[in-house]
Amino acid sequence: MPLLKHLSCFLILTLPVFTRAESANGYFARLLRCIYSSPDLSDMVYIDSFYINKFMFIQFNSTVGRFVGFSNWAIGLAESWNKASFLITERAGVDIYCRNPMKNIDTPDRNKTVKPKVMLSLVKQAGGKHPAVLMCSAYEFYPAHIKVSWLRDGKPMTSEVTSTMEMADGDWYYQIHSELDYTPKSGEKISCIVEHGSFNKPMIYDWDASLTESERTEIAIGASGLMLGIIIAAAGLTYYKKKSIGRILVPN
Ligand SMILES: *[C@@H]1O[C@H](CO)[C@@H](O)[C@H](O)[C@H]1NC(C)=O
Ligand SMILES: *[C@@H]1O[C@H](CO)[C@@H](O)[C@H](O)[C@H]1NC(C)=O
């Protein structure tokens, strides 16, 4: 079997994570996988699968500790790979390809928790018939399990919470966003409560309705508008004065 002999050589010599090759005899692929669920990576399983024309003909599973063939010819090939130094490389694979890279990825200590950064923001101001929308966002926490809820004057709000989206940040951390539709009343206190393993008690974040972002903007615009008015008035006055002075000084 010249193809298989060629393949064996090829496989032993190349160690990329995912290999694809085409030959006259078909389409070849190799796929390495690391499977685990325990935070300390102790249950890591390394799987190295070899495909030819989408048929998985040999697989190395670190739990099994040797190659297994899935057709008559592949069983023979697996036997020869199990006698070769390739088996030693593969047995080390669970550390080399899985645990070590995972450990070296900049991750939070997986036994520890990371406190969320919480932000309260006004998504939509109340106006006419539509209610105000507040959003409580928690960022960069670990692990994923979290609870975000709302209080109005210390009492839980349930019916008004519209949506909660929890998602992976893609770098081991998580984020969550909870939106609250509510009709503001003067003198009330709206708070967001975040419960997470990194806190020893539920954390309460009060919404400061007295100065919302858009109000701040309006005040800023108002102030600059006023300043502009004063400058224009002053310029006008100066111009008028000059003009009148000029009139006075220019003899007729
Ligand atoms: C690896 O082998 C173990 C033990 O036979 C088995 O439980 C597990 O499902 C295998 N994993 C894969 C992905 O085939
Ligand atoms: C994480 O916890 C596991 C068991 O709970 C322990 O075996 C391991 O040493 C811990 N790792 C660190 C880095 O603390």
Short mmCIF file of C-alpha atoms and ligand atoms in Angstrom, two decimals:
data_model
loop_
_atom_site.label_atom_id
_atom_site.label_comp_id
_atom_site.label_asym_id
_atom_site.label_seq_id
_atom_site.Cartn_x
_atom_site.Cartn_y
_atom_site.Cartn_z
CA MET A 1 0.00 0.00 0.00
CA PRO A 2 2.17 2.88 -1.19
CA LEU A 3 -0.46 5.51 -0.34
CA LEU A 4 -0.61 4.47 3.30
CA LYS A 5 3.13 4.30 3.56
CA HIS A 6 3.32 7.79 2.15
CA LEU A 7 0.60 8.92 4.55
CA SER A 8 2.39 7.50 7.58
CA CYS A 9 5.49 9.44 6.69
CA PHE A 10 3.48 12.53 6.06
CA LEU A 11 1.67 12.27 9.38
CA ILE A 12 4.78 11.69 11.40
CA LEU A 13 6.56 14.57 9.81
CA THR A 14 3.80 17.13 10.12
CA LEU A 15 2.28 18.24 13.37
CA PRO A 16 0.03 21.19 12.64
CA VAL A 17 -3.30 21.33 14.41
CA PHE A 18 -5.27 20.77 11.28
CA THR A 19 -3.75 19.22 8.21
CA ARG A 20 -5.37 18.81 4.83
CA ALA A 21 -3.82 17.29 1.85
CA GLU A 22 -4.98 16.07 -1.49
CA SER A 23 -3.41 13.30 -3.45
CA ALA A 24 -4.38 11.29 -6.50
CA ASN A 25 -5.93 8.77 -4.16
CA GLY A 26 -8.22 11.17 -2.37
CA TYR A 27 -8.65 13.89 0.13
CA PHE A 28 -6.88 13.58 3.46
CA ALA A 29 -7.49 15.47 6.69
CA ARG A 30 -6.24 15.37 10.24
CA LEU A 31 -8.03 16.98 13.14
CA LEU A 32 -6.71 17.42 16.67
CA ARG A 33 -9.20 18.03 19.44
CA CYS A 34 -8.86 18.78 23.15
CA ILE A 35 -11.93 17.89 25.17
CA TYR A 36 -12.33 18.81 28.83
CA SER A 37 -14.79 20.26 31.29
CA SER A 38 -12.95 20.47 34.57
CA PRO A 39 -11.55 23.91 35.34
CA ASP A 40 -8.16 22.50 36.36
CA LEU A 41 -7.88 20.60 33.02
CA SER A 42 -7.49 17.28 34.89
CA ASP A 43 -10.06 15.51 32.67
CA MET A 44 -8.39 16.60 29.43
CA VAL A 45 -8.77 14.17 26.54
CA TYR A 46 -6.69 14.51 23.41
CA ILE A 47 -8.23 13.17 20.21
CA ASP A 48 -6.30 12.98 16.96
CA SER A 49 -8.46 11.85 14.05
CA PHE A 50 -7.36 10.99 10.52
CA TYR A 51 -9.75 11.14 7.62
CA ILE A 52 -9.60 10.05 4.04
CA ASN A 53 -12.43 11.22 1.83
CA LYS A 54 -14.34 12.16 5.01
CA PHE A 55 -14.00 8.63 6.37
CA MET A 56 -12.27 8.56 9.75
CA PHE A 57 -9.89 5.69 9.31
CA ILE A 58 -7.70 6.04 12.43
CA GLN A 59 -8.10 7.80 15.70
CA PHE A 60 -5.86 8.33 18.68
CA ASN A 61 -7.77 8.89 21.91
CA SER A 62 -5.59 9.73 24.92
CA THR A 63 -7.96 7.84 27.22
CA VAL A 64 -7.41 4.70 25.16
CA GLY A 65 -3.72 5.52 24.76
CA ARG A 66 -3.19 4.03 21.30
CA PHE A 67 -4.34 4.24 17.69
CA VAL A 68 -7.53 2.48 16.66
CA GLY A 69 -8.27 1.68 13.02
CA PHE A 70 -11.77 1.69 11.59
CA SER A 71 -11.44 -0.55 8.54
CA ASN A 72 -9.48 -3.68 7.76
CA TRP A 73 -6.60 -1.82 6.18
CA ALA A 74 -6.69 0.90 8.85
CA ILE A 75 -6.53 -1.69 11.66
CA GLY A 76 -3.29 -2.93 10.13
CA LEU A 77 -1.98 0.60 9.84
CA ALA A 78 -2.95 1.38 13.44
CA GLU A 79 -1.00 -1.66 14.58
CA SER A 80 2.11 -0.40 12.84
CA TRP A 81 1.66 3.15 14.21
CA ASN A 82 1.26 1.70 17.70
CA LYS A 83 4.70 0.14 17.36
CA ALA A 84 6.29 3.32 16.05
CA SER A 85 7.69 6.33 17.89
CA PHE A 86 4.62 8.21 16.65
CA LEU A 87 2.71 6.56 19.51
CA ILE A 88 5.07 8.12 22.06
CA THR A 89 4.51 11.55 20.50
CA GLU A 90 0.78 11.01 20.57
CA ARG A 91 0.78 9.92 24.20
CA ALA A 92 2.55 13.15 25.09
CA GLY A 93 -0.04 15.03 23.00
CA VAL A 94 -2.50 15.50 25.84
CA ASP A 95 0.06 17.77 27.51
CA ILE A 96 1.83 19.15 24.46
CA TYR A 97 -1.21 20.05 22.38
CA CYS A 98 -3.88 20.44 25.03
CA ARG A 99 -2.93 21.19 28.63
CA ASN A 100 0.16 23.33 28.07
CA PRO A 101 -1.37 25.67 25.48
CA MET A 102 -4.54 25.97 27.57
CA LYS A 103 -2.51 26.79 30.68
CA ASN A 104 -0.47 29.36 28.79
CA ILE A 105 -3.48 31.16 27.40
CA ASP A 106 -3.91 34.23 29.51
CA THR A 107 -6.83 33.04 31.56
CA PRO A 108 -8.07 33.93 34.97
CA ASP A 109 -7.00 31.31 37.51
CA ARG A 110 -9.76 28.89 36.76
CA ASN A 111 -10.25 28.08 40.42
CA LYS A 112 -10.77 31.72 41.21
CA THR A 113 -13.57 34.09 40.42
CA VAL A 114 -13.32 37.46 38.71
CA LYS A 115 -15.57 40.28 39.86
CA PRO A 116 -17.86 41.81 37.23
CA LYS A 117 -17.55 45.46 36.28
CA VAL A 118 -21.08 46.81 36.52
CA MET A 119 -22.46 49.73 34.56
CA LEU A 120 -25.92 51.25 34.72
CA SER A 121 -27.02 53.28 31.73
CA LEU A 122 -30.09 54.93 30.33
CA VAL A 123 -30.98 53.35 27.00
CA LYS A 124 -34.12 55.37 26.39
CA GLN A 125 -35.60 58.30 28.23
CA ALA A 126 -39.29 58.17 29.10
CA GLY A 127 -41.38 60.28 26.77
CA GLY A 128 -45.06 60.36 25.83
CA LYS A 129 -46.41 56.86 26.26
CA HIS A 130 -43.16 54.95 26.16
CA PRO A 131 -41.37 54.05 29.38
CA ALA A 132 -37.76 54.67 30.21
CA VAL A 133 -35.33 51.87 29.51
CA LEU A 134 -32.43 51.27 31.86
CA MET A 135 -29.69 48.78 31.22
CA CYS A 136 -27.58 47.06 33.82
CA SER A 137 -24.46 45.54 32.26
CA ALA A 138 -21.88 43.38 33.95
CA TYR A 139 -18.62 42.79 32.14
CA GLU A 140 -15.53 40.62 32.39
CA PHE A 141 -16.60 38.25 35.11
CA TYR A 142 -15.79 34.63 35.70
CA PRO A 143 -17.34 32.08 35.97
CA ALA A 144 -20.48 32.52 33.85
CA HIS A 145 -23.06 31.93 36.56
CA ILE A 146 -24.60 35.29 37.54
CA LYS A 147 -27.92 36.83 38.52
CA VAL A 148 -28.96 40.36 37.64
CA SER A 149 -32.21 41.74 39.04
CA TRP A 150 -33.83 45.07 39.82
CA LEU A 151 -35.21 46.88 42.85
CA ARG A 152 -37.62 49.81 43.02
CA ASP A 153 -37.40 51.46 46.43
CA GLY A 154 -35.98 48.23 47.80
CA LYS A 155 -38.70 45.98 46.34
CA PRO A 156 -37.96 43.45 43.59
CA MET A 157 -39.23 44.38 40.11
CA THR A 158 -40.08 41.43 37.95
CA SER A 159 -42.72 42.24 35.35
CA GLU A 160 -40.77 45.20 34.02
CA VAL A 161 -37.54 43.37 33.20
CA THR A 162 -37.62 42.83 29.49
CA SER A 163 -34.54 40.98 28.47
CA THR A 164 -31.42 39.41 29.79
CA MET A 165 -28.61 38.37 27.53
CA GLU A 166 -25.69 36.43 28.82
CA MET A 167 -22.73 35.83 26.58
CA ALA A 168 -19.18 34.71 26.47
CA ASP A 169 -16.65 37.43 25.82
CA GLY A 170 -14.60 34.91 23.89
CA ASP A 171 -11.64 35.19 26.28
CA TRP A 172 -12.87 33.16 29.26
CA TYR A 173 -14.81 36.11 30.62
CA TYR A 174 -18.53 36.69 30.39
CA GLN A 175 -20.88 39.61 30.10
CA ILE A 176 -24.57 40.06 30.77
CA HIS A 177 -27.07 42.80 29.98
CA SER A 178 -30.43 43.22 31.64
CA GLU A 179 -32.92 45.79 30.38
CA LEU A 180 -35.60 47.34 32.52
CA ASP A 181 -38.66 49.12 31.09
CA TYR A 182 -40.12 51.39 33.74
CA THR A 183 -42.11 54.54 34.21
CA PRO A 184 -40.04 56.90 36.32
CA LYS A 185 -41.66 58.48 39.39
CA SER A 186 -40.06 61.32 41.24
CA GLY A 187 -38.28 60.46 44.44
CA GLU A 188 -38.02 56.74 43.74
CA LYS A 189 -34.85 54.71 43.83
CA ILE A 190 -34.11 52.17 41.12
CA SER A 191 -31.27 49.74 41.77
CA CYS A 192 -29.64 46.88 39.95
CA ILE A 193 -28.57 43.89 42.03
CA VAL A 194 -25.77 41.66 40.84
CA GLU A 195 -25.21 38.30 42.50
CA HIS A 196 -22.03 36.51 41.55
CA GLY A 197 -19.67 33.98 43.12
CA SER A 198 -16.93 36.62 43.28
CA PHE A 199 -18.99 38.69 45.78
CA ASN A 200 -19.73 37.54 49.30
CA LYS A 201 -23.10 39.31 49.19
CA PRO A 202 -25.45 40.68 46.50
CA MET A 203 -24.10 43.98 45.21
CA ILE A 204 -26.56 46.83 44.82
CA TYR A 205 -25.97 49.58 42.27
CA ASP A 206 -28.26 52.60 42.55
CA TRP A 207 -29.39 54.49 39.49
CA ASP A 208 -28.76 58.20 39.85
CA ALA A 209 -31.77 59.54 37.99
CA SER A 210 -31.03 63.13 38.97
CA LEU A 211 -28.44 63.48 36.23
CA THR A 212 -28.82 61.21 33.27
CA GLU A 213 -26.36 61.19 30.42
CA SER A 214 -28.67 63.04 28.05
CA GLU A 215 -29.54 65.59 30.69
CA ARG A 216 -25.86 66.24 31.21
CA THR A 217 -25.52 66.74 27.48
CA GLU A 218 -28.49 69.09 27.43
CA ILE A 219 -27.05 71.11 30.30
CA ALA A 220 -23.71 71.28 28.53
CA ILE A 221 -25.37 72.44 25.29
CA GLY A 222 -27.52 74.90 27.25
CA ALA A 223 -24.47 76.37 28.98
CA SER A 224 -22.49 76.71 25.77
CA GLY A 225 -25.55 78.19 24.05
CA LEU A 226 -25.76 80.79 26.78
CA MET A 227 -22.04 81.55 26.48
CA LEU A 228 -22.38 81.93 22.74
CA GLY A 229 -25.30 84.30 23.29
CA ILE A 230 -23.23 86.43 25.66
CA ILE A 231 -20.30 86.54 23.21
CA ILE A 232 -22.54 87.50 20.30
CA ALA A 233 -24.27 90.15 22.41
CA ALA A 234 -20.91 91.52 23.56
CA ALA A 235 -19.57 91.57 19.99
CA GLY A 236 -22.73 93.30 18.80
CA LEU A 237 -22.44 95.84 21.54
CA THR A 238 -18.80 96.53 20.73
CA TYR A 239 -19.62 96.83 17.06
CA TYR A 240 -22.51 99.16 17.82
CA LYS A 241 -20.33 101.24 20.14
CA LYS A 242 -17.58 101.50 17.53
CA LYS A 243 -20.12 102.38 14.91
CA SER A 244 -21.68 105.01 17.07
CA ILE A 245 -18.30 106.33 18.12
CA GLY A 246 -17.36 106.45 14.46
CA ARG A 247 -20.48 108.32 13.71
CA ILE A 248 -19.73 110.75 16.36
CA LEU A 249 -16.16 111.28 15.24
CA VAL A 250 -16.75 111.54 11.52
CA PRO A 251 -17.70 115.08 10.79
CA ASN A 252 -20.52 115.77 8.42
C1 LIG B 1 -12.16 8.42 24.13
O1 LIG B 1 -12.13 7.18 24.79
C2 LIG B 1 -12.96 7.08 25.93
C3 LIG B 1 -12.74 5.72 26.55
O2 LIG B 1 -12.97 4.71 25.64
C4 LIG B 1 -14.41 7.29 25.54
O3 LIG B 1 -15.23 7.27 26.68
C5 LIG B 1 -14.54 8.63 24.85
O4 LIG B 1 -15.86 8.82 24.40
C6 LIG B 1 -13.57 8.72 23.68
N1 LIG B 1 -13.69 10.07 23.11
C7 LIG B 1 -14.01 10.29 21.82
C8 LIG B 1 -14.15 11.70 21.40
O5 LIG B 1 -14.18 9.40 21.02
C1 LIG B 2 -7.78 24.07 41.48
O1 LIG B 2 -8.63 23.20 42.20
C2 LIG B 2 -8.31 21.81 42.03
C3 LIG B 2 -9.35 20.97 42.78
O2 LIG B 2 -10.38 21.73 43.25
C4 LIG B 2 -6.88 21.56 42.53
O3 LIG B 2 -6.55 20.20 42.32
C5 LIG B 2 -5.91 22.43 41.77
O4 LIG B 2 -4.61 22.29 42.28
C6 LIG B 2 -6.33 23.91 41.88
N1 LIG B 2 -5.47 24.72 41.05
C7 LIG B 2 -4.97 25.89 41.44
C8 LIG B 2 -4.12 26.61 40.46
O5 LIG B 2 -5.20 26.37 42.54
#
